[in-house]
PDB file of C-alpha atoms in Angstrom:
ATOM      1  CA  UNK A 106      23.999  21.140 -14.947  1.00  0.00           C
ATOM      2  CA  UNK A 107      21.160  20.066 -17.509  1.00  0.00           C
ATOM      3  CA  UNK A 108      22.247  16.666 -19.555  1.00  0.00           C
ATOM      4  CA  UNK A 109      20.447  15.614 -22.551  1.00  0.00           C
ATOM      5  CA  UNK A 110      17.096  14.694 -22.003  1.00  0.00           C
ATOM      6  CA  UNK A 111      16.311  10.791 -21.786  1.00  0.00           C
ATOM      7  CA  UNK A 112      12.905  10.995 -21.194  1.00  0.00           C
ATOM      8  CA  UNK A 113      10.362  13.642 -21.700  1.00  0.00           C
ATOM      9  CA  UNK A 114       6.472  13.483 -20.395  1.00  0.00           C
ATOM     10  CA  UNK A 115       3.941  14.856 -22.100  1.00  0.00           C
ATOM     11  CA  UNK A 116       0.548  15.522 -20.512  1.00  0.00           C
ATOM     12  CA  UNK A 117       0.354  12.571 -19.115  1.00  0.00           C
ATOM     13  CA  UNK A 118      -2.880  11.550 -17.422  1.00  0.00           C
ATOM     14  CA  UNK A 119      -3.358   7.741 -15.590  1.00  0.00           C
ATOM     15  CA  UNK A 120      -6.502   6.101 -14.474  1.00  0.00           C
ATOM     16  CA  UNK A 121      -7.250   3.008 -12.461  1.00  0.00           C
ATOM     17  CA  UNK A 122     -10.673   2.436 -13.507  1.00  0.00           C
ATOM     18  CA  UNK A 123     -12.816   5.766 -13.155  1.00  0.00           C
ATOM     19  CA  UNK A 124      -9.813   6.559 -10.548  1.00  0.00           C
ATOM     20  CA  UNK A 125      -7.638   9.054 -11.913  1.00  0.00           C
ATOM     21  CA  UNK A 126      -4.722   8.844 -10.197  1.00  0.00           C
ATOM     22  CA  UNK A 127      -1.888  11.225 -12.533  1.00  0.00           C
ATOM     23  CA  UNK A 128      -2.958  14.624 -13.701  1.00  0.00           C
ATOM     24  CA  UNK A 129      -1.331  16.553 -16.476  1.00  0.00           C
ATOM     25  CA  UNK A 130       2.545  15.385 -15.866  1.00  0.00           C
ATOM     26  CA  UNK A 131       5.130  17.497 -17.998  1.00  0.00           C
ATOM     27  CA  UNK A 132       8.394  16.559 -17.136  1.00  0.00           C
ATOM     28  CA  UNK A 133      12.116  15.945 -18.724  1.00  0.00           C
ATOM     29  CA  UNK A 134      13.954  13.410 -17.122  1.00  0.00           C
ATOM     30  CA  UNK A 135      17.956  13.899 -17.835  1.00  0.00           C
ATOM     31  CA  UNK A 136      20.091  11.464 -19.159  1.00  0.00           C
ATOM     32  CA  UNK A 137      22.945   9.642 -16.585  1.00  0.00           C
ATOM     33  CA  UNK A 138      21.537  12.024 -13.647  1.00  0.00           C
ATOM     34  CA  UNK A 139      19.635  10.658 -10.750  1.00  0.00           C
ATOM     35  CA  UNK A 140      15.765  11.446 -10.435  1.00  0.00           C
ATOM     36  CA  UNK A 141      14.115  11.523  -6.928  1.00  0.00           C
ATOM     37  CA  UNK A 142      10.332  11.292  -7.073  1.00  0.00           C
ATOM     38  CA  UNK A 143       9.289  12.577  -3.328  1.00  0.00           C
ATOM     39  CA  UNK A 144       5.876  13.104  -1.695  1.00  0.00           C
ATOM     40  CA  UNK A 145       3.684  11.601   0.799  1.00  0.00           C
ATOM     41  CA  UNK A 146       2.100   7.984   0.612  1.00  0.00           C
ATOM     42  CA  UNK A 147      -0.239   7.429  -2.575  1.00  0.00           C
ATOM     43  CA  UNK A 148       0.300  10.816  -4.485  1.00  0.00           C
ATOM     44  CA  UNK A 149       1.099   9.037  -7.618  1.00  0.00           C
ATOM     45  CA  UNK A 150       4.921   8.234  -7.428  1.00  0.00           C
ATOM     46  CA  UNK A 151       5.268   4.521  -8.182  1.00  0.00           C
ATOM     47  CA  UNK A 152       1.964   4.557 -10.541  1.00  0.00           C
ATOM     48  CA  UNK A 153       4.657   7.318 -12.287  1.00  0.00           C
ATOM     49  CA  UNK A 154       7.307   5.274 -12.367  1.00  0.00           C
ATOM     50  CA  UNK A 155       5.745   2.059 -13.404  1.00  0.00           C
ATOM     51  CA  UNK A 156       4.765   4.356 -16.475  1.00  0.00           C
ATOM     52  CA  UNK A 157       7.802   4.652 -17.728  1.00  0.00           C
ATOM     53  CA  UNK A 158       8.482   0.745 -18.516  1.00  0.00           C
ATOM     54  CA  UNK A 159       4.623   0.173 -18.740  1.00  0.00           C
ATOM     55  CA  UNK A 160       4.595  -1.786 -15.551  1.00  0.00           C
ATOM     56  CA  UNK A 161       1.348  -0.433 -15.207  1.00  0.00           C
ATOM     57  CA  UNK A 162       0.024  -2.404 -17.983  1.00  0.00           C
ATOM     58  CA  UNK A 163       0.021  -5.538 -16.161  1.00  0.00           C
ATOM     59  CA  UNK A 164      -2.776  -4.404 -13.796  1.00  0.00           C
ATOM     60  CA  UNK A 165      -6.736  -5.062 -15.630  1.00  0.00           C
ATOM     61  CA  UNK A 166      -8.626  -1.360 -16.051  1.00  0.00           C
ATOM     62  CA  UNK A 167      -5.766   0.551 -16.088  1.00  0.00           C
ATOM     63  CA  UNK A 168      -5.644   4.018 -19.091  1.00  0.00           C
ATOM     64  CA  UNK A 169      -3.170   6.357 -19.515  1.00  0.00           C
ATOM     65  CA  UNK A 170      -3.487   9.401 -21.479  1.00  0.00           C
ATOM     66  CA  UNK A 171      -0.659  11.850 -22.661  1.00  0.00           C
ATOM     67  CA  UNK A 172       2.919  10.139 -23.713  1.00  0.00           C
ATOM     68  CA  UNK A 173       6.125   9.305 -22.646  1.00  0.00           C
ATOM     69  CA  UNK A 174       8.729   9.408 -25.149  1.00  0.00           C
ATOM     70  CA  UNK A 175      12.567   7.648 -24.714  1.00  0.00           C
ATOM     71  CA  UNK A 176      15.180   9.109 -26.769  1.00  0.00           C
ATOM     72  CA  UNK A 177      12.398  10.305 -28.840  1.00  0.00           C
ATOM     73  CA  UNK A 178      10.910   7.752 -29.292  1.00  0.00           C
ATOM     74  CA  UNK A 179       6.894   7.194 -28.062  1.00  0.00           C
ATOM     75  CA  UNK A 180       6.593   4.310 -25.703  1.00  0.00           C
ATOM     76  CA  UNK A 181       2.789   4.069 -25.835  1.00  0.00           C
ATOM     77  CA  UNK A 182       2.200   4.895 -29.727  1.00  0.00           C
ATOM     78  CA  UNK A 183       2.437   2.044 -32.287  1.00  0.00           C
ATOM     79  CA  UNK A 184       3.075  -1.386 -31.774  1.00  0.00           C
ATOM     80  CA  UNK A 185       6.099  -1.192 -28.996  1.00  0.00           C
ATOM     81  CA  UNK A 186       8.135  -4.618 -28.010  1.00  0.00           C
ATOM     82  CA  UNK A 187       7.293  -4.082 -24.033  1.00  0.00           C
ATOM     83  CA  UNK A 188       9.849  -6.963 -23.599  1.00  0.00           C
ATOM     84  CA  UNK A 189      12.900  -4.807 -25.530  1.00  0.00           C
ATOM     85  CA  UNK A 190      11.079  -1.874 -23.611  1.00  0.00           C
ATOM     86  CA  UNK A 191      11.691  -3.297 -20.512  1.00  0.00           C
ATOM     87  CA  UNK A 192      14.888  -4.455 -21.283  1.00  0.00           C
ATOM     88  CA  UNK A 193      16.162  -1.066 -21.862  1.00  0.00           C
ATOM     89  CA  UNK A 194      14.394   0.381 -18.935  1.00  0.00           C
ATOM     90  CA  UNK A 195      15.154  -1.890 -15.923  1.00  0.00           C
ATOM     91  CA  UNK A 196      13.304  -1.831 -12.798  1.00  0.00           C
ATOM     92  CA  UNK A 197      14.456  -2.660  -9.258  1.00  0.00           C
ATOM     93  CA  UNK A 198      11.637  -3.218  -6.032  1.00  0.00           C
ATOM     94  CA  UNK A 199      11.076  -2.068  -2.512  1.00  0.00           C
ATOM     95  CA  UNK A 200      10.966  -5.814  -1.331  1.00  0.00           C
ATOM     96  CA  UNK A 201      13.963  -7.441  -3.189  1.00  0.00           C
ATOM     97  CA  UNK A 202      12.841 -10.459  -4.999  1.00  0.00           C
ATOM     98  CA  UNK A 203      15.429 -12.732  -5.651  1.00  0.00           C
ATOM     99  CA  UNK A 204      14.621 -16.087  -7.687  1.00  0.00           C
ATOM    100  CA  UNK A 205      14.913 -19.139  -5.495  1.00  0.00           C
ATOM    101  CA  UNK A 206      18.011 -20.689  -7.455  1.00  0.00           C
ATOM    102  CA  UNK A 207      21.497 -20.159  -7.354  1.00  0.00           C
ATOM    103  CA  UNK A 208      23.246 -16.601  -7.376  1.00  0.00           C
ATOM    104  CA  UNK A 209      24.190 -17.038 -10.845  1.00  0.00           C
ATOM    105  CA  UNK A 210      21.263 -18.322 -12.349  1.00  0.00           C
ATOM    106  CA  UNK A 211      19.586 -15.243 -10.863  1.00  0.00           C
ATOM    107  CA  UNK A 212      21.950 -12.618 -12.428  1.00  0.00           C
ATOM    108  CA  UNK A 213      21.707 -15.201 -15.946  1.00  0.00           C
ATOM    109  CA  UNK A 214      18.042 -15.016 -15.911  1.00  0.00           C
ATOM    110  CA  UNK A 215      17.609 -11.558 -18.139  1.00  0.00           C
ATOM    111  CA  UNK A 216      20.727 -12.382 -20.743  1.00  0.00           C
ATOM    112  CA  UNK A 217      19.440 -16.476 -21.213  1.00  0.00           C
ATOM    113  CA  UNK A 218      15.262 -15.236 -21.972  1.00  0.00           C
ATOM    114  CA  UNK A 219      17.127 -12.691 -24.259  1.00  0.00           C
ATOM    115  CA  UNK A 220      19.335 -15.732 -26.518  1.00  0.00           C
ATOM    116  CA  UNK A 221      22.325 -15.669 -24.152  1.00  0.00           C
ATOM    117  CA  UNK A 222      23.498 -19.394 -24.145  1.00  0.00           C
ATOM    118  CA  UNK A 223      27.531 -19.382 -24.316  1.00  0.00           C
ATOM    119  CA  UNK A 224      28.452 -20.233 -20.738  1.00  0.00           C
ATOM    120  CA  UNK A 225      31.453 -18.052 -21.891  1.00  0.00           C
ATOM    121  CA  UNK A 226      29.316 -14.751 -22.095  1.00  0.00           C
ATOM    122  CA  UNK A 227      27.010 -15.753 -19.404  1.00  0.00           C
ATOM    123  CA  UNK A 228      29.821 -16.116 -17.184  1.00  0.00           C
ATOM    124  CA  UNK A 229      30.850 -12.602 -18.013  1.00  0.00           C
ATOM    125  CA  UNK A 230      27.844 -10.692 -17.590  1.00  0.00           C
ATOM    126  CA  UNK A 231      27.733 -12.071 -14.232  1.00  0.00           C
ATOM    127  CA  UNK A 232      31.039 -10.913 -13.045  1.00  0.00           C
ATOM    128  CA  UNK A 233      30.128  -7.575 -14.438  1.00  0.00           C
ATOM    129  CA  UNK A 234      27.065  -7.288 -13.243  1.00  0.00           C
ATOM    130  CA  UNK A 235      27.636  -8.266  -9.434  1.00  0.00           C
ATOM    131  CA  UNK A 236      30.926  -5.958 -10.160  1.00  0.00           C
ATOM    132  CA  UNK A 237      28.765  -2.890 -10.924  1.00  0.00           C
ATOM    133  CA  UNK A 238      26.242  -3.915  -8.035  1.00  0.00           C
ATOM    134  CA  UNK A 239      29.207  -3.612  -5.622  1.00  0.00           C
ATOM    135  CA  UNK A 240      28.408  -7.291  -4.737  1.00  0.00           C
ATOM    136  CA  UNK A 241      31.239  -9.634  -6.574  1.00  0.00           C
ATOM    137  CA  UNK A 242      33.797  -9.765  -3.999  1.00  0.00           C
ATOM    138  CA  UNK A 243      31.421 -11.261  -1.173  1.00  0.00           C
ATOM    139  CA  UNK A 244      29.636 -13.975  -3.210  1.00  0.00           C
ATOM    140  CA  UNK A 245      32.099 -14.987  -5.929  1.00  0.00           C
ATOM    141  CA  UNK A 246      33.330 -17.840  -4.237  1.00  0.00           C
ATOM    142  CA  UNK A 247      29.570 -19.126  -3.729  1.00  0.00           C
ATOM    143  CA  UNK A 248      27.713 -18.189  -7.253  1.00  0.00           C
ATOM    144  CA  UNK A 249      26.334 -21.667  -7.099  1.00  0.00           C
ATOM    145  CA  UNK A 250      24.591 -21.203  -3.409  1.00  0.00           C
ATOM    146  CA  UNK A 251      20.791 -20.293  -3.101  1.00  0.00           C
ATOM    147  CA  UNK A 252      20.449 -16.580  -3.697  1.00  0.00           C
ATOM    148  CA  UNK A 253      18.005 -16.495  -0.879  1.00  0.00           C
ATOM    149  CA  UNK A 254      20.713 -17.145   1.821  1.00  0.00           C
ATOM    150  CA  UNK A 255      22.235 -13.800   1.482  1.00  0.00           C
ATOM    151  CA  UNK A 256      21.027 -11.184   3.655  1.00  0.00           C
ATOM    152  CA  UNK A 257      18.717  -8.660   2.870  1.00  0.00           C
ATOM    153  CA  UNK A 258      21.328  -6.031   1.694  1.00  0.00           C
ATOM    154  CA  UNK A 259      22.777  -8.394  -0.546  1.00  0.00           C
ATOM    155  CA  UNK A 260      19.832  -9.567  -2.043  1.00  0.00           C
ATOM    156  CA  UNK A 261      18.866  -6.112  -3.160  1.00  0.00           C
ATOM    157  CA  UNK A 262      21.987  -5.279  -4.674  1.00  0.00           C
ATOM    158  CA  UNK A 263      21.463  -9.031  -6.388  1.00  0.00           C
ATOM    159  CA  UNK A 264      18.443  -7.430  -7.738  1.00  0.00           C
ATOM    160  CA  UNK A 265      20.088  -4.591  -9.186  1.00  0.00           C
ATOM    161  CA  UNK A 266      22.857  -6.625 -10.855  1.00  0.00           C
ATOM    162  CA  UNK A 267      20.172  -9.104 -11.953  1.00  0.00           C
ATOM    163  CA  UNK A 268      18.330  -5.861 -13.216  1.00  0.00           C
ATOM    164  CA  UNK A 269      21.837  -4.089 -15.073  1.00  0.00           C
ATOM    165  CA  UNK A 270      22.954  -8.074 -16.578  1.00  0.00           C
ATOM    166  CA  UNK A 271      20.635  -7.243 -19.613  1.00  0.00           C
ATOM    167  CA  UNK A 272      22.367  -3.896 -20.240  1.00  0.00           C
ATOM    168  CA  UNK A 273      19.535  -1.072 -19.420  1.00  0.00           C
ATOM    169  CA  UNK A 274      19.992   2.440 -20.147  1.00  0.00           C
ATOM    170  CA  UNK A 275      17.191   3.368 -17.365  1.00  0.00           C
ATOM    171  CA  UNK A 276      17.355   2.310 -14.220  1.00  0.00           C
ATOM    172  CA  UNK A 277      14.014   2.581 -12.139  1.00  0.00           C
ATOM    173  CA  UNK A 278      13.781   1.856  -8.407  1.00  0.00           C
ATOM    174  CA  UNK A 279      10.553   1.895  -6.082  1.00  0.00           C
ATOM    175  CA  UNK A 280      12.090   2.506  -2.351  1.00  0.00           C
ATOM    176  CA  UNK A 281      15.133   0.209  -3.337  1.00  0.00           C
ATOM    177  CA  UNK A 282      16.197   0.728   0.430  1.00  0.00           C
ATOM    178  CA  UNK A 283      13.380   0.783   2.456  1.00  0.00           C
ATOM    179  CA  UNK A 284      13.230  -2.222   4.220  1.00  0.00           C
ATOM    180  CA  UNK A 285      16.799  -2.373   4.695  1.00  0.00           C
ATOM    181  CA  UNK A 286      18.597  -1.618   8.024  1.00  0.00           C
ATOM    182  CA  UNK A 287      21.015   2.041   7.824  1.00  0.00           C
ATOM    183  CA  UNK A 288      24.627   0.258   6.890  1.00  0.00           C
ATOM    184  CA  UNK A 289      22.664  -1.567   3.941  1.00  0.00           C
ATOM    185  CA  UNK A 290      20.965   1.641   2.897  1.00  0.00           C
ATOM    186  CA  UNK A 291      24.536   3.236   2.926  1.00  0.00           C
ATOM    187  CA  UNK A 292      25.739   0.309   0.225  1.00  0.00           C
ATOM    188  CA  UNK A 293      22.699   1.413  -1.887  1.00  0.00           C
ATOM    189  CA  UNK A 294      23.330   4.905  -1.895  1.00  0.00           C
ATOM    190  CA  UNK A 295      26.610   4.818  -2.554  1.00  0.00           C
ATOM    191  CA  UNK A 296      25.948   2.088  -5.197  1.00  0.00           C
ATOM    192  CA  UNK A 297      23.147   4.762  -6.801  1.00  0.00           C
ATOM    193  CA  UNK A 298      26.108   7.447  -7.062  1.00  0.00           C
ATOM    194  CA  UNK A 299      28.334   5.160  -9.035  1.00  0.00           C
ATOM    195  CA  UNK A 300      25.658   4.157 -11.831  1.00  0.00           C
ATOM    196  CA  UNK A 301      24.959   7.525 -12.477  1.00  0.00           C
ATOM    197  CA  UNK A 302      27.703   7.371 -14.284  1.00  0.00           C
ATOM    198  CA  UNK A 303      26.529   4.839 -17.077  1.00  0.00           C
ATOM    199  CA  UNK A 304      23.293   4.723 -16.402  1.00  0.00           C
ATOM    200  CA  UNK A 305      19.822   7.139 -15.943  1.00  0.00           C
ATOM    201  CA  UNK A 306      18.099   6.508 -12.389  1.00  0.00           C
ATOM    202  CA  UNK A 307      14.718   7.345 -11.027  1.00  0.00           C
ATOM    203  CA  UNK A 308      13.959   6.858  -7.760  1.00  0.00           C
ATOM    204  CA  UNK A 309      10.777   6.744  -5.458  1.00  0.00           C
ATOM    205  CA  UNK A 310      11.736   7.568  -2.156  1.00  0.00           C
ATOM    206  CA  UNK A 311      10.339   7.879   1.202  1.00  0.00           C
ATOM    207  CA  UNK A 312      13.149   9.661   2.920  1.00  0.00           C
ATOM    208  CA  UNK A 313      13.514  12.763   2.198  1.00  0.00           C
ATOM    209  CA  UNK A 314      17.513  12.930   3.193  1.00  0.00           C
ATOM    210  CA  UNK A 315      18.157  10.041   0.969  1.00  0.00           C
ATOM    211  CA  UNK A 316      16.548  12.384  -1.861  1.00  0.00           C
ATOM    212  CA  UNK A 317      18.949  14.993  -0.806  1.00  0.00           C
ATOM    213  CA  UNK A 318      22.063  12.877  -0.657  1.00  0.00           C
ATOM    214  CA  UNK A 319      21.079  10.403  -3.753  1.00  0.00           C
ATOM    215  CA  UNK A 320      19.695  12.967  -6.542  1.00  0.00           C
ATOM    216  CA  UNK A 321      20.851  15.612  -8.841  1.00  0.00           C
ATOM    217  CA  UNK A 322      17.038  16.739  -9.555  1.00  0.00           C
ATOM    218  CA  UNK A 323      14.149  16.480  -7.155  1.00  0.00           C
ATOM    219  CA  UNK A 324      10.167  16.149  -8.251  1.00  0.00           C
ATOM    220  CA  UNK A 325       7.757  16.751  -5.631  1.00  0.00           C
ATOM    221  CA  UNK A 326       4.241  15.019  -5.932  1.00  0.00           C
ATOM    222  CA  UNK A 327       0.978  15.688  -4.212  1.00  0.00           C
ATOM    223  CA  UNK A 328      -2.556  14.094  -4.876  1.00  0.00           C
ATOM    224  CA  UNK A 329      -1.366  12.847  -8.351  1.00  0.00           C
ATOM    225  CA  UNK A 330      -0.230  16.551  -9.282  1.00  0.00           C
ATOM    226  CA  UNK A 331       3.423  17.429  -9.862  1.00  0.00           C
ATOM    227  CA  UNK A 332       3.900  20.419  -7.710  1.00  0.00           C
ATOM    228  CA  UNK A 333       7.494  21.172  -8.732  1.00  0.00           C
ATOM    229  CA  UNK A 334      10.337  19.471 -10.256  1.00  0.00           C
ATOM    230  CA  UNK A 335      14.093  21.238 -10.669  1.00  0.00           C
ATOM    231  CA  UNK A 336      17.602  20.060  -9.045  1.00  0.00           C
ATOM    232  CA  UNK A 337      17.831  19.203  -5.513  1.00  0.00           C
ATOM    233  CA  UNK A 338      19.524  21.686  -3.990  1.00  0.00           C
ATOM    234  CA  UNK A 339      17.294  24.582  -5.281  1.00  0.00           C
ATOM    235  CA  UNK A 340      13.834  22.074  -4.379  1.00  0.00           C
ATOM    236  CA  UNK A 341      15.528  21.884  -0.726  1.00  0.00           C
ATOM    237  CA  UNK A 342      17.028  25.174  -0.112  1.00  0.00           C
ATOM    238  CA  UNK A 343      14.690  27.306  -1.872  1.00  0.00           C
ATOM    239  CA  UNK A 344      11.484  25.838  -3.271  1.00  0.00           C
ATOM    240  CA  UNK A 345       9.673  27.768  -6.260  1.00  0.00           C
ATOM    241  CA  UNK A 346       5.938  26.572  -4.285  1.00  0.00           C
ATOM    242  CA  UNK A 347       5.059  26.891  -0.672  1.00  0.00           C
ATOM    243  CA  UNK A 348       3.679  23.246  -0.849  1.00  0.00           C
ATOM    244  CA  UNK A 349       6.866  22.231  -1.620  1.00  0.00           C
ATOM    245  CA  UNK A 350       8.834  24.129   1.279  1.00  0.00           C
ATOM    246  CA  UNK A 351       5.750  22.956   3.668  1.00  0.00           C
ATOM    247  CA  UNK A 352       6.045  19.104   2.929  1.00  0.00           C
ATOM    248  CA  UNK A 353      10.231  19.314   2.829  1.00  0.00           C
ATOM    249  CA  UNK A 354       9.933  21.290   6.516  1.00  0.00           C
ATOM    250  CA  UNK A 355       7.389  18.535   7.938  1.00  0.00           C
ATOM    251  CA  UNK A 356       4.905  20.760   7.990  1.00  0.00           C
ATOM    252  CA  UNK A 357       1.874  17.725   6.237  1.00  0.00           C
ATOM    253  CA  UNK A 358       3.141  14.689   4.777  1.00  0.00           C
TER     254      UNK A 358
END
């Protein structure tokens, strides 16, 4: 079942201040597959997957040690265009965050700070983009209407088609349905199983079903250790470490 490898980890240590908060991550991260990062509340998943698009580097005092490589490629060695970085490795939030302008502008955002001007191509990317987010059909007779009238479902699918209009490869996503009510977190999910497809995903989730229905592999994190990592059904059904069976059976967490 094993893809090519997008990303690979490499003894990767992180530190907020004297905090260390990552220990000694190995990890390979396959290409158009879906990644579920699981564990309870501050073990270290989001300060992992801010790592991988250097999100991290936006907070004062924060060191990581190790590497993370993409196609390759080192993100944290030599002089590395975060903005193409990040460009290529999108990122979508827990709490949506939709601009406060018009639906289009929002999706237009990414492709016009990149050089996009042609209302032509802009146009395009738009219709694409809210076509991949499974969003097009309810708001393309209102692309001119505040973004932030749509409900909360549809503003975090705006997100992700705001996050896909610059043409990632990577697709991170922090709890993308977490605050959403259950037939919202159904569009998501079933959203996340068609960009698989085109696109590698990594997701931090809370729930562990949603792991279960959502991901092809499954890393389990505990006090800024990964425990185990391996494909979903196998982390589920039958667990390598009894940590891992004792936090997936609600036994701590």
């Amino acid at each position: 079942m094993i893809n090519n490898t997008k990303i690979v980890i490499d003894n990767l240590d992180f530190f907020y201040g004297q905090t260390q908060a990552l220990f000694d991550i190995n990890m390979k991260i396959p290409e158009r597959m879906v990644t579920a990062l699981i564990g309870p509340s501050g073990c270290g998943k989001s300060t992992f997957l801010r790592a991988l698009n250097r999100m991290n580097d936006t907070i004062d005092g924060t060191r990581m040690e190790g590497d993370i490589l993409i196609d390759g490629n080192s993100i944290y060695r030599g002089h590395i265009d975060v903005v193409k970085l990040r460009k290529k490795v999108g990122m979508v939030f827990q709490k949506s965050n939709p601009f406060p302008k018009s639906i289009f502008d929002n999706v237009a955002y990414g492709p016009r700070l990149h050089g996009t001007k042609a209302k032509s191509q802009l146009t395009e990317i738009v219709e694409k983009s809210l076509l991949r987010a499974g969003l097009w059909s309810e708001v393309k007779d209102r692309l001119d209407k505040n973004a932030m009238d749509l409900s909360g479902g549809q503003q975090q699918r705006l997100c992700i088609a705001r996050a896909l209009a610059v043409g990632p490869e990577i697709l991170l996503m922090d709890e993308p349905a977490s605050a959403l009510d259950p037939k919202s977190t159904t569009r998501i999910e079933d959203l996340i199983a068609e960009l698989r497809k085109n696109y590698t995903i990594v997701i931090v989730t809370h729930n562990m079903q949603q792991a279960a229905r959502v991901s092809d592999f499954t890393a389990f994190f505990y006090e800024g250790r990964l425990v185990e990592f391996g494909e979903t059904k196998m982390i589920f059904t039958k667990p390598q470490k009894k940590q891992t069976e004792d936090y997936i059976t609600g036994r701590f967490g």
